XYZ file of C-alpha atoms in Angstrom:
295
model
C 20.353 7.201 24.557
C 17.473 8.433 26.716
C 16.278 11.900 25.645
C 14.781 12.418 29.089
C 18.204 12.059 30.745
C 19.709 14.433 28.198
C 17.101 17.040 29.097
C 17.814 16.546 32.809
C 21.559 16.992 32.268
C 21.109 20.127 30.154
C 18.878 21.679 32.822
C 21.483 21.008 35.532
C 24.256 22.280 33.232
C 22.327 25.520 32.751
C 21.309 26.115 36.389
C 24.317 24.473 38.095
C 21.881 23.808 40.903
C 20.241 20.417 41.486
C 17.434 21.849 43.638
C 16.470 24.458 41.031
C 16.785 21.950 38.190
C 14.561 19.455 40.005
C 11.910 22.143 40.562
C 11.970 23.163 36.874
C 11.749 19.552 35.781
C 9.067 18.776 38.378
C 10.880 15.711 39.697
C 12.548 14.877 42.994
C 16.245 15.534 43.549
C 17.014 11.835 44.127
C 15.355 10.977 40.801
C 17.376 13.718 39.093
C 20.619 12.529 40.655
C 19.902 8.934 39.609
C 19.214 9.974 35.997
C 22.483 11.928 35.833
C 24.372 8.943 37.270
C 22.841 6.663 34.628
C 23.912 9.078 31.881
C 27.424 9.199 33.351
C 27.519 5.399 33.277
C 26.614 5.491 29.587
C 29.440 7.940 28.855
C 31.921 6.236 31.141
C 32.835 9.301 33.202
C 31.562 12.066 35.480
C 29.657 14.929 33.882
C 28.946 17.027 36.966
C 31.018 17.557 40.077
C 29.293 18.516 43.331
C 31.431 20.128 46.008
C 29.127 20.948 48.903
C 26.684 23.552 47.605
C 28.819 24.223 44.571
C 28.111 22.416 41.310
C 30.105 22.637 38.121
C 30.654 20.668 34.956
C 33.608 18.368 34.543
C 35.730 18.603 31.442
C 33.704 15.726 29.961
C 30.485 17.525 30.914
C 31.667 20.713 29.182
C 32.588 18.793 26.051
C 29.307 16.873 25.977
C 26.960 19.813 26.672
C 26.972 21.236 23.114
C 26.643 17.802 21.523
C 23.743 16.858 23.763
C 22.119 20.230 23.131
C 22.223 19.471 19.406
C 20.576 16.107 20.074
C 17.761 17.735 22.057
C 17.293 20.467 19.445
C 17.082 17.863 16.675
C 14.540 15.848 18.668
C 12.442 18.976 19.231
C 12.529 19.838 15.528
C 11.501 16.294 14.638
C 8.604 16.471 17.069
C 7.451 19.805 15.658
C 7.673 18.464 12.101
C 5.671 15.367 13.017
C 3.034 17.540 14.651
C 2.729 19.730 11.531
C 2.446 16.682 9.284
C -0.242 15.092 11.436
C -2.233 18.329 11.545
C -1.898 19.379 7.897
C -1.207 16.311 5.755
C -4.209 14.783 4.001
C -4.809 11.210 5.235
C -3.821 8.813 2.460
C -5.115 5.308 1.743
C -2.558 3.137 -0.069
C -4.380 0.806 -2.458
C -2.679 -2.084 -4.231
C -4.416 -2.844 -7.517
C -3.602 -5.978 -9.456
C -2.334 -5.014 -12.895
C -5.070 -7.006 -14.632
C -7.853 -4.904 -13.065
C -9.181 -2.494 -15.660
C -9.119 1.076 -14.304
C -12.450 2.060 -15.883
C -14.948 0.453 -13.524
C -12.782 0.664 -10.384
C -11.742 4.198 -11.336
C -15.357 5.362 -11.347
C -15.833 3.913 -7.884
C -12.709 5.608 -6.513
C -13.544 8.912 -8.192
C -16.939 8.902 -6.496
C -15.269 8.038 -3.191
C -13.016 11.070 -3.406
C -15.929 13.332 -4.312
C -17.704 12.123 -1.186
C -14.524 12.354 0.950
C -12.534 15.383 -0.281
C -10.318 15.330 2.827
C -8.913 11.891 1.964
C -6.376 11.024 -0.719
C -5.534 7.688 -2.329
C -2.289 6.250 -3.639
C -2.684 3.547 -6.291
C 0.118 0.987 -6.499
C 0.613 -1.712 -9.131
C 1.164 -5.284 -7.903
C 1.080 -8.793 -9.314
C -0.790 -11.783 -7.918
C 2.520 -13.101 -6.548
C 3.414 -9.978 -4.549
C 0.118 -8.491 -3.452
C -0.382 -10.686 -0.359
C 3.022 -9.836 1.074
C 2.367 -6.127 0.484
C -0.861 -6.406 2.467
C 0.656 -8.298 5.381
C 3.820 -6.210 5.779
C 1.936 -2.897 5.848
C 3.204 -1.627 2.496
C -0.420 -1.025 1.472
C -3.680 -0.599 3.402
C -6.068 -2.509 1.126
C -5.938 -4.346 -2.178
C -8.231 -4.722 -5.181
C -7.490 -7.950 -6.975
C -8.956 -10.372 -9.460
C -8.429 -13.568 -7.515
C -8.634 -14.254 -3.789
C -5.342 -14.431 -1.917
C -4.436 -17.543 0.017
C -6.565 -18.374 3.046
C -4.718 -16.327 5.649
C -6.579 -15.610 8.928
C -5.380 -11.989 8.951
C -6.961 -11.136 5.592
C -10.616 -10.149 5.147
C -12.098 -10.387 1.638
C -15.206 -8.741 0.149
C -16.408 -9.605 -3.357
C -17.128 -6.448 -5.361
C -18.379 -7.838 -8.684
C -18.148 -10.711 -11.123
C -17.406 -10.533 -14.832
C -16.886 -12.854 -17.783
C -13.557 -13.822 -19.254
C -13.993 -13.471 -23.030
C -12.084 -13.800 -26.246
C -11.158 -10.256 -27.284
C -9.986 -8.867 -30.587
C -9.753 -5.677 -32.606
C -12.711 -4.324 -34.536
C -11.077 -5.317 -37.850
C -10.741 -8.972 -36.913
C -13.190 -11.258 -38.688
C -14.322 -12.585 -35.309
C -15.443 -9.110 -34.215
C -18.917 -9.650 -35.675
C -19.443 -12.919 -33.817
C -21.293 -13.104 -30.500
C -19.719 -16.416 -29.591
C -17.279 -18.996 -30.911
C -16.273 -22.536 -29.931
C -13.024 -22.718 -27.979
C -11.298 -24.742 -30.715
C -11.697 -21.828 -33.141
C -9.032 -19.748 -31.351
C -6.438 -22.129 -32.815
C -7.090 -20.516 -36.199
C -5.826 -17.097 -35.060
C -2.567 -15.662 -33.733
C -2.734 -15.591 -29.932
C -1.348 -12.896 -27.617
C -0.398 -14.237 -24.204
C -1.160 -12.105 -21.111
C 1.708 -13.162 -18.855
C 0.397 -11.512 -15.689
C -3.129 -12.872 -15.958
C -3.992 -14.491 -12.613
C -6.011 -17.141 -14.522
C -3.331 -17.826 -17.108
C -2.532 -21.340 -15.820
C -6.233 -22.213 -15.665
C -6.797 -20.939 -19.215
C -3.813 -22.856 -20.594
C -4.993 -25.989 -18.795
C -8.481 -25.581 -20.278
C -6.976 -25.203 -23.745
C -4.828 -28.311 -23.298
C -7.764 -30.401 -22.040
C -9.735 -29.462 -25.145
C -6.796 -30.395 -27.384
C -6.493 -26.873 -28.792
C -3.141 -25.656 -30.109
C -2.290 -22.004 -29.567
C -0.248 -20.047 -32.062
C 1.374 -17.541 -29.686
C 2.808 -14.639 -31.678
C 3.400 -12.185 -28.829
C 3.364 -12.041 -25.038
C 3.703 -9.274 -22.489
C 3.353 -8.526 -18.780
C 1.853 -5.133 -19.654
C -1.869 -4.910 -20.283
C -1.526 -1.687 -22.281
C 0.762 -3.389 -24.805
C -1.564 -6.374 -25.037
C -4.541 -4.108 -25.771
C -2.594 -2.091 -28.319
C -1.599 -5.226 -30.229
C -5.180 -6.472 -30.164
C -6.511 -3.140 -31.417
C -4.076 -3.348 -34.341
C -5.479 -6.794 -35.191
C -2.212 -8.482 -34.325
C -4.080 -11.393 -32.773
C -6.669 -12.433 -30.192
C -6.513 -13.001 -26.444
C -8.631 -14.092 -23.489
C -9.181 -11.335 -20.933
C -11.799 -9.871 -18.552
C -14.744 -8.338 -20.374
C -14.316 -4.939 -18.676
C -10.702 -4.730 -19.907
C -11.751 -5.449 -23.478
C -14.650 -2.995 -23.347
C -12.624 -0.088 -21.950
C -10.030 -0.473 -24.699
C -12.640 -0.443 -27.474
C -12.004 -4.107 -28.225
C -14.650 -6.605 -29.237
C -15.744 -9.275 -26.764
C -16.721 -12.708 -28.004
C -18.105 -15.366 -25.654
C -16.433 -18.785 -25.662
C -19.105 -21.414 -26.164
C -19.409 -24.197 -23.569
C -16.814 -22.481 -21.375
C -18.206 -20.575 -18.414
C -15.251 -18.401 -17.492
C -15.959 -15.957 -14.679
C -13.714 -13.971 -12.417
C -14.536 -12.115 -9.230
C -12.915 -8.855 -8.181
C -12.294 -8.511 -4.467
C -11.421 -5.905 -1.886
C -8.976 -7.419 0.616
C -8.028 -5.862 3.968
C -5.668 -7.128 6.683
C -7.366 -7.599 10.049
C -6.877 -4.503 12.191
C -6.371 -2.213 9.217
C -10.135 -1.662 9.030
C -9.904 0.096 12.402
C -8.490 3.129 10.585
C -11.266 5.632 9.838
C -10.189 6.336 6.217
C -10.121 2.603 5.466
C -13.520 2.175 7.113
C -14.910 4.878 4.834
C -13.470 3.176 1.742
C -14.859 -0.234 2.716
C -18.315 1.220 3.262
C -18.175 3.000 -0.100
C -17.045 0.069 -2.256
C -19.546 -2.292 -0.626
C -22.447 0.079 -1.347
C -21.251 1.184 -4.799
C -23.498 0.170 -7.719
C -21.071 -1.934 -9.754
C -23.760 -2.821 -12.292
C -24.212 0.808 -13.335
C -20.422 1.235 -13.388
C -20.299 -1.439 -16.082
C -22.570 0.433 -18.433
């Protein structure tokens, strides 16, 4: 239903004069008459009867006037609400963060961003490697911070933020905590805790199989906080990003002869970077000193 036609009808219903209504609406009388006829076609009956210079509402017109007035009033209220929101609501950037990204380093970057841009807000949303690309493409989020690049999709732009090692991590009471490095085969001697949402899990398991190492998996979880808690209680060992181990107070031990690195990326759908808040965020994360953030 065309709100413009509703407004035209309500003006005629109030003035009962096509000439006056056309002047108020700043349109020609033929255009006004055509709009009313189109509305009558929609309703399947006459709304206004013209008898020479006299104009009055039909029974259908009388019955429809209040209902159409409610429609116009609701549309006006919606417009006023939208205007207030646009003028007063703080612009918000929706950021998808892969659950394996430790909040420490990225959190310092985002905290500095908000200090520099107090008129912007951020919404942090948790996603897995399997769902983050769809969230980016369907507009559910504006940008994403993830630990592995998404598939090569022309619409997605990717910026590498930093690299870090994947290490064997354990609690401070574990006898490996005093070691700087260990051979990969040594992890077979300890209970292993499996990080189910790790984006490199398949690669790590493949590496372990190729080196003929048997894992003794005693626990597994999709939640990083549970994994870290179990490690801190010396329930086992696990392979995870060095920043995640460090922030949880866990010990990091390098795996000898295994160069395991992961990159953390900022990913933006093409066109989304046209938004000024997103532009500001991109500029900030690209200039942020990630080396200092690691200390």
